[in-house]
PDB file of C-alpha atoms in Angstrom:
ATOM      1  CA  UNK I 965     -97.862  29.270   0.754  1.00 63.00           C
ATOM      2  CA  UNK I 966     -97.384  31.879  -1.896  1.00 75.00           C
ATOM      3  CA  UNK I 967     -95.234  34.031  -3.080  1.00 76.00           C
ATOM      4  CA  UNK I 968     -95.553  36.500  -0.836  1.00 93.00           C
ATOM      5  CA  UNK I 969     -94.907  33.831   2.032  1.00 96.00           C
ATOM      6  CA  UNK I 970     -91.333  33.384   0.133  1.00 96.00           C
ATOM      7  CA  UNK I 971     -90.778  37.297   0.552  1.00 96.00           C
ATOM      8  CA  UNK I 972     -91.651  36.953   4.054  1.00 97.00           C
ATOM      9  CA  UNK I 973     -88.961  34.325   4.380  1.00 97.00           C
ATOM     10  CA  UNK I 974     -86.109  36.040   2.837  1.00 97.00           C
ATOM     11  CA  UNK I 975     -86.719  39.253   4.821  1.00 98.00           C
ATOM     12  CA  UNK I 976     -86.588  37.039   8.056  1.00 98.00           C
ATOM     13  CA  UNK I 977     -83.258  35.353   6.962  1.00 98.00           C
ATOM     14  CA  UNK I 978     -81.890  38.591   5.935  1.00 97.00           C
ATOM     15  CA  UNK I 979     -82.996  40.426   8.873  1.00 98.00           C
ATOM     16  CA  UNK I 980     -81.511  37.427  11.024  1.00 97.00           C
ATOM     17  CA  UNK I 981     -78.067  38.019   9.392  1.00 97.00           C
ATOM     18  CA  UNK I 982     -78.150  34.456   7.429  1.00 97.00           C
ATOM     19  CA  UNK I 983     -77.430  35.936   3.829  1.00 97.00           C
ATOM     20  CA  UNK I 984     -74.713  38.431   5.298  1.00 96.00           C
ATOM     21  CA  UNK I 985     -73.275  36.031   7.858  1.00 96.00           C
ATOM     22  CA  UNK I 986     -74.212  32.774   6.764  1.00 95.00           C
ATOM     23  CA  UNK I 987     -72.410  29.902   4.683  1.00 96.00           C
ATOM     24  CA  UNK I 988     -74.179  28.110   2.005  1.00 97.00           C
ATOM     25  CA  UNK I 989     -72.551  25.145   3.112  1.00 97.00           C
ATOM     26  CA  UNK I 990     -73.880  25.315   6.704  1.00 97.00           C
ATOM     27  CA  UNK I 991     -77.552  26.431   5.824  1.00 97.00           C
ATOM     28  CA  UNK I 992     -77.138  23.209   3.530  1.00 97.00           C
ATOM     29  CA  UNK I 993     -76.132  20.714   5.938  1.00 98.00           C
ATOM     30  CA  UNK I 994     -79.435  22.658   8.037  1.00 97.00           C
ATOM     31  CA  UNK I 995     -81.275  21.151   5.205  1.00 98.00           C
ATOM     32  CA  UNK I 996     -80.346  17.451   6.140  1.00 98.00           C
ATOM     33  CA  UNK I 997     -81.120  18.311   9.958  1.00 98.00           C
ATOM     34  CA  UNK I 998     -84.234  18.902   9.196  1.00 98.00           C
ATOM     35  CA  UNK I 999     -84.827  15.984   7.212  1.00 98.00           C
ATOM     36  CA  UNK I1000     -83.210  13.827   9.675  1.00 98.00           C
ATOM     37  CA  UNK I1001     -86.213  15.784  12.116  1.00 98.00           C
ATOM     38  CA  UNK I1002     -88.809  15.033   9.285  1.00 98.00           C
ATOM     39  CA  UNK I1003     -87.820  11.000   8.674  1.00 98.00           C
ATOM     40  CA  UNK I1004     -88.221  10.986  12.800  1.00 98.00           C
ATOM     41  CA  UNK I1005     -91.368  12.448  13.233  1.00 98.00           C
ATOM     42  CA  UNK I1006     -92.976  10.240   9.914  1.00 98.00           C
ATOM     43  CA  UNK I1007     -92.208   6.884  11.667  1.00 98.00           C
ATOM     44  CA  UNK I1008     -93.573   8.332  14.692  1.00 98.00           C
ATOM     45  CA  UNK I1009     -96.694   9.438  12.712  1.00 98.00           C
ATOM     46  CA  UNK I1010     -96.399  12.310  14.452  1.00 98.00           C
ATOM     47  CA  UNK I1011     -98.381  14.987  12.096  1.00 98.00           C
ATOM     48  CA  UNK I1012     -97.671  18.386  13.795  1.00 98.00           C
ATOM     49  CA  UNK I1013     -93.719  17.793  13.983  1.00 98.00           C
ATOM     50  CA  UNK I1014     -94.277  16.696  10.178  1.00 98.00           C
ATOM     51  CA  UNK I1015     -95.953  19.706   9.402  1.00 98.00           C
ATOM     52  CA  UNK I1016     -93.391  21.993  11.006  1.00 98.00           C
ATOM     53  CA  UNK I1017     -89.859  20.107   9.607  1.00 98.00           C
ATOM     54  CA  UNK I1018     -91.624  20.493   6.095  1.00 98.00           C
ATOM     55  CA  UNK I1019     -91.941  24.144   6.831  1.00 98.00           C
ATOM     56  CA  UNK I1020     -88.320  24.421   8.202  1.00 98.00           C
ATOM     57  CA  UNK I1021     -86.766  22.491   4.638  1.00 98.00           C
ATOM     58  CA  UNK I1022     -89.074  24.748   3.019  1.00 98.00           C
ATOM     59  CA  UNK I1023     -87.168  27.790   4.867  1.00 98.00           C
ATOM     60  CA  UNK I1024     -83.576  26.657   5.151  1.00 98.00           C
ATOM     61  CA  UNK I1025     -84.070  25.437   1.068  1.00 98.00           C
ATOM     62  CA  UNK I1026     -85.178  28.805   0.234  1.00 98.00           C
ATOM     63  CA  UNK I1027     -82.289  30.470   1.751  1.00 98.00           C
ATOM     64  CA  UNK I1028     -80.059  27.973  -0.387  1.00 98.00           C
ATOM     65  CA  UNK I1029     -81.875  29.138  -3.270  1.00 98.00           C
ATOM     66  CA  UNK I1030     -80.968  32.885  -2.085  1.00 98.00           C
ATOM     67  CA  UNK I1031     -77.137  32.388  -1.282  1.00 98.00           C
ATOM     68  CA  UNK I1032     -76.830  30.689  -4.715  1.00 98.00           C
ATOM     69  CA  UNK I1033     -78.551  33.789  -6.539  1.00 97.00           C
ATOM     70  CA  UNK I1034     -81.410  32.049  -7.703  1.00 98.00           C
ATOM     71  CA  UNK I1035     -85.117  32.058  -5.777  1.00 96.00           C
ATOM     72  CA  UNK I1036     -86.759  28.992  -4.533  1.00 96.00           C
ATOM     73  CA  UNK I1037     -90.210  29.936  -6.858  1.00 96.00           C
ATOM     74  CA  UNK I1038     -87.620  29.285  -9.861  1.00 96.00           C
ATOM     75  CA  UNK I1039     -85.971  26.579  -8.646  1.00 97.00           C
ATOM     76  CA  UNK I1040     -89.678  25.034  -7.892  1.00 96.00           C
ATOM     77  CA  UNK I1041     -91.111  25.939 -11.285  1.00 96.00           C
ATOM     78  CA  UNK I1042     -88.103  24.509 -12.838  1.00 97.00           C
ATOM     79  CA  UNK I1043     -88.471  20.951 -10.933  1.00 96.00           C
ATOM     80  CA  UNK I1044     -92.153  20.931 -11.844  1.00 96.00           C
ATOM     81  CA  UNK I1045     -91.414  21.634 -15.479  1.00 96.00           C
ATOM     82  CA  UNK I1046     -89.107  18.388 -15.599  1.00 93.00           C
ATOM     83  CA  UNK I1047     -91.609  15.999 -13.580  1.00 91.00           C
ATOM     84  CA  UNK I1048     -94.389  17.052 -15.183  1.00 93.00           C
ATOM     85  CA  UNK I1049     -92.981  15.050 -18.440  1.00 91.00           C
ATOM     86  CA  UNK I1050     -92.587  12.444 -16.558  1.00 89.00           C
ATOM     87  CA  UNK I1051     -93.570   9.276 -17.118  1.00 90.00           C
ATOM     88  CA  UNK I1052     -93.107   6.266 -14.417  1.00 92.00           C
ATOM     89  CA  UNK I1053     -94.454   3.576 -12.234  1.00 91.00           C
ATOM     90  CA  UNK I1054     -95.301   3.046  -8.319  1.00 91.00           C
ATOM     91  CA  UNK I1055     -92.881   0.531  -7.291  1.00 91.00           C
ATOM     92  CA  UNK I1056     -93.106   0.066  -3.662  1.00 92.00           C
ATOM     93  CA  UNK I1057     -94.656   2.995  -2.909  1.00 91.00           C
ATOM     94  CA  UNK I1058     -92.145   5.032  -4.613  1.00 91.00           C
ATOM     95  CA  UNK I1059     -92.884   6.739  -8.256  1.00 90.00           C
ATOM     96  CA  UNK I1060     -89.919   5.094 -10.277  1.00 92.00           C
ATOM     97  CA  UNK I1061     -89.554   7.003 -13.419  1.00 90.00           C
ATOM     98  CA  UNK I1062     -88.532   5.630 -16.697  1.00 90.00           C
ATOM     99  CA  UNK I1063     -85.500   5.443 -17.853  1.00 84.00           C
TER     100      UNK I1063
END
C-alpha cells in the first residue's frame, strides 16, 4: 500500500457518500466490527479472511482519519515516530513497553 492506495480510498468513501453522509461515530464502531471479523478469522487461522479484515480496518480507519480532518499517512507517521523510541520486552508474546 502507498500513498496513492490512500487516495484511492478516500475517493471511494467520498464517492460512496461516507464523508457527506456518514457519522464518525458509526464508521468508528465499523472499526470494532471489523476487528471483531479479524480476532475470528486469527483463531480460525484462516489467512485470506485475515488478509481482507486488515484491509477493511485499514479502510474504515482511514475514513476516521478523514472525518476528523487529519489523514491516516499522518496519523501513521505519527504512531511510528512514538514506537520507534520505544524501548520494551516480549512478555507473552506481547511487546510490553517500559514504563
Amino acid at each position: 500500500m502507498n500513498e496513492h492506495t490512500f487516495k484511492l480510498i478516500r475517493e471511494w468513501a467520498s464517492n460512496k457518500g461516507i464523508y457527506d453522509k456518514g457519522d464518525i461515530k458509526t464508521q468508528t464502531l465499523k472499526v470494532y466490527e471489523e476487528a471483531g471479523e479479524l480476532a475470528k478469522a486469527v483463531l480460525n487461522n484462516d489467512i485470506a479472511e485475515i488478509e481482507d479484515a486488515i484491509g477493511d480496518i485499514v479502510v474504515v480507519l482511514t475514513s476516521v482519519a478523514h472525518m476528523s480532518g487529519l489523514s491516516i499517512e499522518d496519523c501513521i507517521d505519527t504512531a511510528y515516530s512514538v514506537i520507534a523510541k520505544r524501548n520494551g520486552k516480549m512478555i507473552n508474546g506481547t511487546f510490553v513497553k517500559d514504563k
